[in-house]
Amino acid sequence: MKTEYTKDGLLVSGALNFDVGQTLECGQIFRFEKRGEGLYTVYSADKKAETEQKGDTVRITTDSPEYFRKFFDLDRDYSYLEKKCRAYDFLGEAYDFGKGIRILNQNLTEMIFSFIISANNNIKRIQLIIGRICDAIGKDMGGYKAFPTAEAMAAQSPLFFKEMGAGYRAEYLADTAKALAGGFGLGRLSSMDTAAARKKLLSLKGVGPKVADCILLFGLRKCDSFPVDTWIEKVYHEYFETGLKTREEIAAYLVGLFGDDAGMIQQYLFYFQREKSRAGA
């Protein structure tokens, strides 16, 4: 895969392991809009990009090409994962189905608030809540609103977040915003090992084990994380059954099995299981 700079952003050619739709629609990000086949608008922090994909060519139009080159993880070769996935028939099938997925490098503050909102929620409602919050207190970037800073979030009361539709999560958002704005030390998380960073994240209100693992994977790119939800539980019981009961036990087992590639393999399995179920297979 080749990535080059253009006058209006980036041009990716030979993108055999990069499908914009699969990458954006596999559950790791909520601020995007589908405008047509292969056409997406994606927002991250205070940045915006328009994407157009035709076959193995992707054009990314943006004022922030360096940011989105890293955001889409365009300098990493994902092809080596095929051999690892082929060791299991069903995992090979999941790889074939979702091999265009890439793990995004997202803004950590946005990930924390977004995944607190995501708990026991559906995609459409998550997007609506996040959109309302951005519209209300995000910086005007000219045509769109940025995701609010932790300081802007901390200035709001739980009532504000409840009015945005966050429900019982309103208290969590307000409390976590104050923690992040008050010296929590987000910058130190990337230098911690996964276990230590996970423990630190779990100290935030509204961050449970699954949410913490999502933040580790999508906000800190700690790929020895394996978020376990209903879909992954089904995958485990159908293909990996060893008698484990809790999601944390299942996550630890699958990380032990796949090591530093666990997070990427989780995305193939999650996306395949969810889409197969939606199709009624």
PDB file of C-alpha atoms in Angstrom:
ATOM      1  CA  MET A   1       0.000   0.000   0.000  1.00  0.00           C
ATOM      2  CA  LYS A   2       1.332   3.417  -0.986  1.00  0.00           C
ATOM      3  CA  THR A   3       0.363   6.736   0.613  1.00  0.00           C
ATOM      4  CA  GLU A   4       1.305  10.049  -0.938  1.00  0.00           C
ATOM      5  CA  TYR A   5       0.500  13.672  -0.186  1.00  0.00           C
ATOM      6  CA  THR A   6      -1.595  15.679  -2.615  1.00  0.00           C
ATOM      7  CA  LYS A   7      -2.501  19.348  -2.764  1.00  0.00           C
ATOM      8  CA  ASP A   8      -5.750  18.643  -0.908  1.00  0.00           C
ATOM      9  CA  GLY A   9      -4.831  15.720   1.378  1.00  0.00           C
ATOM     10  CA  LEU A  10      -3.744  12.144   0.782  1.00  0.00           C
ATOM     11  CA  LEU A  11      -3.955   9.528  -1.955  1.00  0.00           C
ATOM     12  CA  VAL A  12      -3.732   5.852  -0.965  1.00  0.00           C
ATOM     13  CA  SER A  13      -3.173   3.280  -3.717  1.00  0.00           C
ATOM     14  CA  GLY A  14      -2.943  -0.514  -3.535  1.00  0.00           C
ATOM     15  CA  ALA A  15      -5.181  -0.431  -0.457  1.00  0.00           C
ATOM     16  CA  LEU A  16      -5.794  -4.175  -0.152  1.00  0.00           C
ATOM     17  CA  ASN A  17      -6.056  -3.969   3.647  1.00  0.00           C
ATOM     18  CA  PHE A  18      -7.877  -0.649   3.897  1.00  0.00           C
ATOM     19  CA  ASP A  19     -11.610  -0.360   3.430  1.00  0.00           C
ATOM     20  CA  VAL A  20     -12.881   2.985   4.727  1.00  0.00           C
ATOM     21  CA  GLY A  21     -16.431   1.711   5.267  1.00  0.00           C
ATOM     22  CA  GLN A  22     -15.356  -1.362   7.224  1.00  0.00           C
ATOM     23  CA  THR A  23     -12.920   0.694   9.292  1.00  0.00           C
ATOM     24  CA  LEU A  24     -15.475   3.343  10.247  1.00  0.00           C
ATOM     25  CA  GLU A  25     -18.464   1.022  10.663  1.00  0.00           C
ATOM     26  CA  CYS A  26     -16.893  -1.711  12.798  1.00  0.00           C
ATOM     27  CA  GLY A  27     -17.726  -0.044  16.123  1.00  0.00           C
ATOM     28  CA  GLN A  28     -14.541   1.832  16.974  1.00  0.00           C
ATOM     29  CA  ILE A  29     -15.706   5.356  16.092  1.00  0.00           C
ATOM     30  CA  PHE A  30     -18.998   7.242  16.193  1.00  0.00           C
ATOM     31  CA  ARG A  31     -18.399  10.610  14.526  1.00  0.00           C
ATOM     32  CA  PHE A  32     -18.736   9.889  10.829  1.00  0.00           C
ATOM     33  CA  GLU A  33     -21.342  10.223   8.098  1.00  0.00           C
ATOM     34  CA  LYS A  34     -21.841   8.018   5.070  1.00  0.00           C
ATOM     35  CA  ARG A  35     -22.509  10.200   2.023  1.00  0.00           C
ATOM     36  CA  GLY A  36     -22.677   7.459  -0.600  1.00  0.00           C
ATOM     37  CA  GLU A  37     -20.938   4.297  -1.775  1.00  0.00           C
ATOM     38  CA  GLY A  38     -17.315   4.642  -0.662  1.00  0.00           C
ATOM     39  CA  LEU A  39     -17.940   8.237   0.447  1.00  0.00           C
ATOM     40  CA  TYR A  40     -17.572   9.221   4.105  1.00  0.00           C
ATOM     41  CA  THR A  41     -17.032  12.301   6.222  1.00  0.00           C
ATOM     42  CA  VAL A  42     -15.113  11.586   9.411  1.00  0.00           C
ATOM     43  CA  TYR A  43     -14.441  13.833  12.406  1.00  0.00           C
ATOM     44  CA  SER A  44     -11.803  13.427  15.100  1.00  0.00           C
ATOM     45  CA  ALA A  45     -11.131  15.971  17.872  1.00  0.00           C
ATOM     46  CA  ASP A  46     -11.203  19.289  15.947  1.00  0.00           C
ATOM     47  CA  LYS A  47     -10.262  17.728  12.582  1.00  0.00           C
ATOM     48  CA  LYS A  48     -12.309  16.667   9.557  1.00  0.00           C
ATOM     49  CA  ALA A  49     -11.681  14.554   6.454  1.00  0.00           C
ATOM     50  CA  GLU A  50     -13.702  13.541   3.404  1.00  0.00           C
ATOM     51  CA  THR A  51     -12.938  10.110   1.961  1.00  0.00           C
ATOM     52  CA  GLU A  52     -13.664   8.610  -1.440  1.00  0.00           C
ATOM     53  CA  GLN A  53     -12.806   4.983  -2.148  1.00  0.00           C
ATOM     54  CA  LYS A  54     -12.870   3.307  -5.546  1.00  0.00           C
ATOM     55  CA  GLY A  55     -11.537  -0.225  -5.406  1.00  0.00           C
ATOM     56  CA  ASP A  56      -8.067  -0.168  -3.883  1.00  0.00           C
ATOM     57  CA  THR A  57      -7.674   3.607  -4.244  1.00  0.00           C
ATOM     58  CA  VAL A  58      -8.669   5.991  -1.453  1.00  0.00           C
ATOM     59  CA  ARG A  59      -8.634   9.751  -1.718  1.00  0.00           C
ATOM     60  CA  ILE A  60      -8.653  11.616   1.625  1.00  0.00           C
ATOM     61  CA  THR A  61      -9.465  15.310   1.371  1.00  0.00           C
ATOM     62  CA  THR A  62      -8.415  17.231   4.485  1.00  0.00           C
ATOM     63  CA  ASP A  63      -6.537  20.245   5.812  1.00  0.00           C
ATOM     64  CA  SER A  64      -4.797  17.886   8.270  1.00  0.00           C
ATOM     65  CA  PRO A  65      -3.071  15.208   6.155  1.00  0.00           C
ATOM     66  CA  GLU A  66      -0.451  14.270   8.760  1.00  0.00           C
ATOM     67  CA  TYR A  67      -3.161  13.787  11.382  1.00  0.00           C
ATOM     68  CA  PHE A  68      -5.267  11.529   9.183  1.00  0.00           C
ATOM     69  CA  ARG A  69      -2.286   9.567   7.918  1.00  0.00           C
ATOM     70  CA  LYS A  70      -1.706   8.550  11.531  1.00  0.00           C
ATOM     71  CA  PHE A  71      -5.443   8.378  12.308  1.00  0.00           C
ATOM     72  CA  PHE A  72      -6.049   5.757   9.605  1.00  0.00           C
ATOM     73  CA  ASP A  73      -2.791   3.951  10.509  1.00  0.00           C
ATOM     74  CA  LEU A  74      -1.668   4.162   6.898  1.00  0.00           C
ATOM     75  CA  ASP A  75       1.990   3.319   7.495  1.00  0.00           C
ATOM     76  CA  ARG A  76       1.323  -0.098   9.054  1.00  0.00           C
ATOM     77  CA  ASP A  77       1.322  -3.340   7.054  1.00  0.00           C
ATOM     78  CA  TYR A  78      -1.651  -5.488   8.067  1.00  0.00           C
ATOM     79  CA  SER A  79      -1.076  -8.269   5.538  1.00  0.00           C
ATOM     80  CA  TYR A  80       0.969 -10.387   7.993  1.00  0.00           C
ATOM     81  CA  LEU A  81      -2.223 -11.000   9.992  1.00  0.00           C
ATOM     82  CA  GLU A  82      -3.596 -13.236   7.254  1.00  0.00           C
ATOM     83  CA  LYS A  83      -1.254 -16.117   8.121  1.00  0.00           C
ATOM     84  CA  LYS A  84      -2.151 -15.906  11.807  1.00  0.00           C
ATOM     85  CA  CYS A  85      -5.866 -15.865  11.012  1.00  0.00           C
ATOM     86  CA  ARG A  86      -5.607 -18.844   8.653  1.00  0.00           C
ATOM     87  CA  ALA A  87      -4.643 -21.040  11.621  1.00  0.00           C
ATOM     88  CA  TYR A  88      -8.382 -21.180  12.411  1.00  0.00           C
ATOM     89  CA  ASP A  89     -10.971 -21.810   9.690  1.00  0.00           C
ATOM     90  CA  PHE A  90     -13.572 -19.453  11.144  1.00  0.00           C
ATOM     91  CA  LEU A  91     -10.958 -16.765  11.860  1.00  0.00           C
ATOM     92  CA  GLY A  92      -9.739 -17.038   8.286  1.00  0.00           C
ATOM     93  CA  GLU A  93     -13.335 -16.496   7.194  1.00  0.00           C
ATOM     94  CA  ALA A  94     -13.626 -13.461   9.494  1.00  0.00           C
ATOM     95  CA  TYR A  95     -10.369 -12.086   8.069  1.00  0.00           C
ATOM     96  CA  ASP A  96     -11.599 -12.487   4.504  1.00  0.00           C
ATOM     97  CA  PHE A  97     -14.835 -10.716   5.427  1.00  0.00           C
ATOM     98  CA  GLY A  98     -13.272  -7.744   7.224  1.00  0.00           C
ATOM     99  CA  LYS A  99      -9.660  -7.568   6.056  1.00  0.00           C
ATOM    100  CA  GLY A 100     -10.132  -3.884   5.186  1.00  0.00           C
ATOM    101  CA  ILE A 101     -10.446  -2.950   8.877  1.00  0.00           C
ATOM    102  CA  ARG A 102      -7.645  -0.865  10.364  1.00  0.00           C
ATOM    103  CA  ILE A 103      -7.312   0.149  14.015  1.00  0.00           C
ATOM    104  CA  LEU A 104      -7.746   3.913  14.186  1.00  0.00           C
ATOM    105  CA  ASN A 105      -5.455   6.163  16.219  1.00  0.00           C
ATOM    106  CA  GLN A 106      -8.074   8.365  17.837  1.00  0.00           C
ATOM    107  CA  ASN A 107      -8.097  11.314  20.215  1.00  0.00           C
ATOM    108  CA  LEU A 108      -7.939   9.887  23.728  1.00  0.00           C
ATOM    109  CA  THR A 109     -10.237  12.426  25.398  1.00  0.00           C
ATOM    110  CA  GLU A 110     -12.892  11.854  22.744  1.00  0.00           C
ATOM    111  CA  MET A 111     -12.569   8.081  23.140  1.00  0.00           C
ATOM    112  CA  ILE A 112     -13.099   8.182  26.894  1.00  0.00           C
ATOM    113  CA  PHE A 113     -16.291  10.234  26.723  1.00  0.00           C
ATOM    114  CA  SER A 114     -17.589   8.415  23.634  1.00  0.00           C
ATOM    115  CA  PHE A 115     -17.232   4.972  25.124  1.00  0.00           C
ATOM    116  CA  ILE A 116     -18.775   6.017  28.439  1.00  0.00           C
ATOM    117  CA  ILE A 117     -21.765   7.098  26.345  1.00  0.00           C
ATOM    118  CA  SER A 118     -21.643   3.797  24.424  1.00  0.00           C
ATOM    119  CA  ALA A 119     -22.263   1.581  27.477  1.00  0.00           C
ATOM    120  CA  ASN A 120     -25.588  -0.285  27.132  1.00  0.00           C
ATOM    121  CA  ASN A 121     -26.470   1.883  24.163  1.00  0.00           C
ATOM    122  CA  ASN A 122     -27.012   1.561  20.408  1.00  0.00           C
ATOM    123  CA  ILE A 123     -24.976   3.176  17.625  1.00  0.00           C
ATOM    124  CA  LYS A 124     -27.634   5.605  16.426  1.00  0.00           C
ATOM    125  CA  ARG A 125     -28.363   6.898  19.916  1.00  0.00           C
ATOM    126  CA  ILE A 126     -24.646   7.174  20.753  1.00  0.00           C
ATOM    127  CA  GLN A 127     -24.108   9.270  17.630  1.00  0.00           C
ATOM    128  CA  LEU A 128     -27.067  11.519  18.456  1.00  0.00           C
ATOM    129  CA  ILE A 129     -25.854  12.171  22.026  1.00  0.00           C
ATOM    130  CA  ILE A 130     -22.283  12.904  20.908  1.00  0.00           C
ATOM    131  CA  GLY A 131     -23.585  15.148  18.119  1.00  0.00           C
ATOM    132  CA  ARG A 132     -25.736  17.162  20.521  1.00  0.00           C
ATOM    133  CA  ILE A 133     -22.815  17.651  22.921  1.00  0.00           C
ATOM    134  CA  CYS A 134     -20.516  18.791  20.096  1.00  0.00           C
ATOM    135  CA  ASP A 135     -23.149  21.165  18.742  1.00  0.00           C
ATOM    136  CA  ALA A 136     -23.758  22.652  22.203  1.00  0.00           C
ATOM    137  CA  ILE A 137     -20.228  23.183  23.523  1.00  0.00           C
ATOM    138  CA  GLY A 138     -17.753  22.180  20.792  1.00  0.00           C
ATOM    139  CA  LYS A 139     -15.581  24.835  19.165  1.00  0.00           C
ATOM    140  CA  ASP A 140     -16.965  26.134  15.864  1.00  0.00           C
ATOM    141  CA  MET A 141     -14.521  25.014  13.186  1.00  0.00           C
ATOM    142  CA  GLY A 142     -16.439  26.586  10.302  1.00  0.00           C
ATOM    143  CA  GLY A 143     -19.082  24.210   9.038  1.00  0.00           C
ATOM    144  CA  TYR A 144     -18.727  21.681  11.849  1.00  0.00           C
ATOM    145  CA  LYS A 145     -18.110  21.548  15.588  1.00  0.00           C
ATOM    146  CA  ALA A 146     -15.061  20.051  17.295  1.00  0.00           C
ATOM    147  CA  PHE A 147     -15.362  17.480  20.035  1.00  0.00           C
ATOM    148  CA  PRO A 148     -15.287  19.507  23.293  1.00  0.00           C
ATOM    149  CA  THR A 149     -12.158  19.632  25.394  1.00  0.00           C
ATOM    150  CA  ALA A 150     -12.151  18.045  28.844  1.00  0.00           C
ATOM    151  CA  GLU A 151     -12.238  21.567  30.286  1.00  0.00           C
ATOM    152  CA  ALA A 152     -15.358  22.459  28.292  1.00  0.00           C
ATOM    153  CA  MET A 153     -17.000  19.223  29.423  1.00  0.00           C
ATOM    154  CA  ALA A 154     -15.991  19.867  33.054  1.00  0.00           C
ATOM    155  CA  ALA A 155     -17.753  23.232  33.010  1.00  0.00           C
ATOM    156  CA  GLN A 156     -21.099  21.457  32.518  1.00  0.00           C
ATOM    157  CA  SER A 157     -23.400  20.002  35.158  1.00  0.00           C
ATOM    158  CA  PRO A 158     -24.881  16.492  35.105  1.00  0.00           C
ATOM    159  CA  LEU A 159     -28.171  18.154  34.110  1.00  0.00           C
ATOM    160  CA  PHE A 160     -26.584  19.385  30.881  1.00  0.00           C
ATOM    161  CA  PHE A 161     -25.545  15.855  29.896  1.00  0.00           C
ATOM    162  CA  LYS A 162     -28.967  14.525  30.863  1.00  0.00           C
ATOM    163  CA  GLU A 163     -30.545  17.114  28.568  1.00  0.00           C
ATOM    164  CA  MET A 164     -28.236  15.881  25.798  1.00  0.00           C
ATOM    165  CA  GLY A 165     -29.823  12.434  26.200  1.00  0.00           C
ATOM    166  CA  ALA A 166     -27.086  10.694  28.189  1.00  0.00           C
ATOM    167  CA  GLY A 167     -29.509   9.340  30.823  1.00  0.00           C
ATOM    168  CA  TYR A 168     -27.851   7.680  33.809  1.00  0.00           C
ATOM    169  CA  ARG A 169     -24.459   8.264  32.146  1.00  0.00           C
ATOM    170  CA  ALA A 170     -24.819  12.026  32.788  1.00  0.00           C
ATOM    171  CA  GLU A 171     -23.299  11.758  36.271  1.00  0.00           C
ATOM    172  CA  TYR A 172     -20.413   9.681  34.887  1.00  0.00           C
ATOM    173  CA  LEU A 173     -19.656  12.209  32.144  1.00  0.00           C
ATOM    174  CA  ALA A 174     -19.675  15.154  34.543  1.00  0.00           C
ATOM    175  CA  ASP A 175     -17.509  13.362  37.115  1.00  0.00           C
ATOM    176  CA  THR A 176     -15.008  12.059  34.555  1.00  0.00           C
ATOM    177  CA  ALA A 177     -14.774  15.468  32.878  1.00  0.00           C
ATOM    178  CA  LYS A 178     -13.767  17.030  36.191  1.00  0.00           C
ATOM    179  CA  ALA A 179     -11.190  14.269  36.746  1.00  0.00           C
ATOM    180  CA  LEU A 180      -9.630  14.699  33.283  1.00  0.00           C
ATOM    181  CA  ALA A 181      -9.561  18.483  33.584  1.00  0.00           C
ATOM    182  CA  GLY A 182      -8.219  18.327  37.120  1.00  0.00           C
ATOM    183  CA  GLY A 183      -4.939  16.486  36.790  1.00  0.00           C
ATOM    184  CA  PHE A 184      -5.856  12.888  35.973  1.00  0.00           C
ATOM    185  CA  GLY A 185      -2.748  12.654  33.798  1.00  0.00           C
ATOM    186  CA  LEU A 186      -3.971  11.379  30.427  1.00  0.00           C
ATOM    187  CA  GLY A 187      -0.544  11.964  28.904  1.00  0.00           C
ATOM    188  CA  ARG A 188       1.029   9.329  31.137  1.00  0.00           C
ATOM    189  CA  LEU A 189      -1.261   6.516  29.982  1.00  0.00           C
ATOM    190  CA  SER A 190       0.551   5.878  26.707  1.00  0.00           C
ATOM    191  CA  SER A 191       3.827   5.161  28.512  1.00  0.00           C
ATOM    192  CA  MET A 192       2.210   2.710  30.964  1.00  0.00           C
ATOM    193  CA  ASP A 193       1.937  -0.975  30.250  1.00  0.00           C
ATOM    194  CA  THR A 194      -1.546  -2.183  29.370  1.00  0.00           C
ATOM    195  CA  ALA A 195      -2.406  -3.527  32.832  1.00  0.00           C
ATOM    196  CA  ALA A 196      -1.396  -0.294  34.562  1.00  0.00           C
ATOM    197  CA  ALA A 197      -3.194   1.902  32.026  1.00  0.00           C
ATOM    198  CA  ARG A 198      -6.303  -0.257  32.350  1.00  0.00           C
ATOM    199  CA  LYS A 199      -6.272   0.083  36.146  1.00  0.00           C
ATOM    200  CA  LYS A 200      -5.930   3.850  35.825  1.00  0.00           C
ATOM    201  CA  LEU A 201      -8.836   4.058  33.376  1.00  0.00           C
ATOM    202  CA  LEU A 202     -11.026   1.926  35.630  1.00  0.00           C
ATOM    203  CA  SER A 203     -10.722   4.609  38.312  1.00  0.00           C
ATOM    204  CA  LEU A 204     -12.863   6.912  36.144  1.00  0.00           C
ATOM    205  CA  LYS A 205     -16.612   6.947  36.773  1.00  0.00           C
ATOM    206  CA  GLY A 206     -18.489   5.098  34.033  1.00  0.00           C
ATOM    207  CA  VAL A 207     -15.451   3.176  32.818  1.00  0.00           C
ATOM    208  CA  GLY A 208     -15.932  -0.545  33.329  1.00  0.00           C
ATOM    209  CA  PRO A 209     -13.775  -3.396  31.962  1.00  0.00           C
ATOM    210  CA  LYS A 210     -15.217  -3.451  28.425  1.00  0.00           C
ATOM    211  CA  VAL A 211     -15.163   0.345  28.075  1.00  0.00           C
ATOM    212  CA  ALA A 212     -11.595   0.425  29.411  1.00  0.00           C
ATOM    213  CA  ASP A 213     -10.505  -2.174  26.852  1.00  0.00           C
ATOM    214  CA  CYS A 214     -12.112  -0.160  24.036  1.00  0.00           C
ATOM    215  CA  ILE A 215     -10.278   2.983  25.179  1.00  0.00           C
ATOM    216  CA  LEU A 216      -7.002   1.064  25.428  1.00  0.00           C
ATOM    217  CA  LEU A 217      -7.393  -0.291  21.912  1.00  0.00           C
ATOM    218  CA  PHE A 218      -8.914   2.653  20.034  1.00  0.00           C
ATOM    219  CA  GLY A 219      -7.492   5.569  22.023  1.00  0.00           C
ATOM    220  CA  LEU A 220      -4.094   4.241  23.138  1.00  0.00           C
ATOM    221  CA  ARG A 221      -3.481   1.570  20.497  1.00  0.00           C
ATOM    222  CA  LYS A 222      -2.649  -1.073  23.063  1.00  0.00           C
ATOM    223  CA  CYS A 223      -3.368  -4.062  20.850  1.00  0.00           C
ATOM    224  CA  ASP A 224      -2.933  -6.583  23.651  1.00  0.00           C
ATOM    225  CA  SER A 225      -6.471  -5.574  24.650  1.00  0.00           C
ATOM    226  CA  PHE A 226      -9.570  -7.583  23.734  1.00  0.00           C
ATOM    227  CA  PRO A 227     -12.927  -5.847  24.354  1.00  0.00           C
ATOM    228  CA  VAL A 228     -15.584  -8.470  25.094  1.00  0.00           C
ATOM    229  CA  ASP A 229     -19.258  -7.753  24.473  1.00  0.00           C
ATOM    230  CA  THR A 230     -22.249  -9.912  23.528  1.00  0.00           C
ATOM    231  CA  TRP A 231     -20.871 -10.629  20.046  1.00  0.00           C
ATOM    232  CA  ILE A 232     -17.456 -11.704  21.302  1.00  0.00           C
ATOM    233  CA  GLU A 233     -19.059 -13.838  24.011  1.00  0.00           C
ATOM    234  CA  LYS A 234     -20.888 -15.696  21.232  1.00  0.00           C
ATOM    235  CA  VAL A 235     -17.645 -16.123  19.303  1.00  0.00           C
ATOM    236  CA  TYR A 236     -15.879 -17.476  22.376  1.00  0.00           C
ATOM    237  CA  HIS A 237     -18.604 -19.977  23.264  1.00  0.00           C
ATOM    238  CA  GLU A 238     -18.961 -21.145  19.679  1.00  0.00           C
ATOM    239  CA  TYR A 239     -15.292 -21.455  18.705  1.00  0.00           C
ATOM    240  CA  PHE A 240     -13.024 -21.202  21.775  1.00  0.00           C
ATOM    241  CA  GLU A 241     -15.059 -22.722  24.621  1.00  0.00           C
ATOM    242  CA  THR A 242     -12.878 -23.604  27.630  1.00  0.00           C
ATOM    243  CA  GLY A 243     -15.453 -23.197  30.387  1.00  0.00           C
ATOM    244  CA  LEU A 244     -14.771 -19.563  31.258  1.00  0.00           C
ATOM    245  CA  LYS A 245     -17.713 -17.571  32.627  1.00  0.00           C
ATOM    246  CA  THR A 246     -16.867 -13.883  32.946  1.00  0.00           C
ATOM    247  CA  ARG A 247     -16.022 -11.408  30.216  1.00  0.00           C
ATOM    248  CA  GLU A 248     -12.770 -10.502  31.937  1.00  0.00           C
ATOM    249  CA  GLU A 249     -11.699 -14.149  31.955  1.00  0.00           C
ATOM    250  CA  ILE A 250     -12.599 -14.480  28.282  1.00  0.00           C
ATOM    251  CA  ALA A 251     -10.667 -11.304  27.421  1.00  0.00           C
ATOM    252  CA  ALA A 252      -7.567 -12.497  29.292  1.00  0.00           C
ATOM    253  CA  TYR A 253      -7.740 -15.911  27.593  1.00  0.00           C
ATOM    254  CA  LEU A 254      -8.004 -14.423  24.094  1.00  0.00           C
ATOM    255  CA  VAL A 255      -5.190 -11.944  24.742  1.00  0.00           C
ATOM    256  CA  GLY A 256      -3.088 -14.915  25.864  1.00  0.00           C
ATOM    257  CA  LEU A 257      -3.958 -16.695  22.630  1.00  0.00           C
ATOM    258  CA  PHE A 258      -3.289 -13.835  20.209  1.00  0.00           C
ATOM    259  CA  GLY A 259      -0.814 -11.641  22.111  1.00  0.00           C
ATOM    260  CA  ASP A 260       0.046  -8.255  20.649  1.00  0.00           C
ATOM    261  CA  ASP A 261      -2.302  -8.865  17.706  1.00  0.00           C
ATOM    262  CA  ALA A 262      -5.317  -9.555  19.939  1.00  0.00           C
ATOM    263  CA  GLY A 263      -6.981  -6.178  19.398  1.00  0.00           C
ATOM    264  CA  MET A 264      -6.822  -6.383  15.617  1.00  0.00           C
ATOM    265  CA  ILE A 265      -8.110  -9.962  15.610  1.00  0.00           C
ATOM    266  CA  GLN A 266     -10.915  -8.882  17.962  1.00  0.00           C
ATOM    267  CA  GLN A 267     -12.097  -6.424  15.335  1.00  0.00           C
ATOM    268  CA  TYR A 268     -12.243  -9.092  12.617  1.00  0.00           C
ATOM    269  CA  LEU A 269     -14.209 -11.414  14.917  1.00  0.00           C
ATOM    270  CA  PHE A 270     -16.548  -8.724  16.245  1.00  0.00           C
ATOM    271  CA  TYR A 271     -17.351  -7.306  12.824  1.00  0.00           C
ATOM    272  CA  PHE A 272     -17.867 -10.735  11.233  1.00  0.00           C
ATOM    273  CA  GLN A 273     -20.105 -12.021  14.030  1.00  0.00           C
ATOM    274  CA  ARG A 274     -22.209  -8.850  14.140  1.00  0.00           C
ATOM    275  CA  GLU A 275     -22.660  -8.561  10.373  1.00  0.00           C
ATOM    276  CA  LYS A 276     -23.380 -12.277   9.994  1.00  0.00           C
ATOM    277  CA  SER A 277     -26.101 -11.970  12.636  1.00  0.00           C
ATOM    278  CA  ARG A 278     -27.583  -8.868  10.984  1.00  0.00           C
ATOM    279  CA  ALA A 279     -27.734 -10.736   7.673  1.00  0.00           C
ATOM    280  CA  GLY A 280     -29.557 -13.597   9.379  1.00  0.00           C
ATOM    281  CA  ALA A 281     -26.818 -16.126   8.652  1.00  0.00           C
TER     282      ALA A 281
END
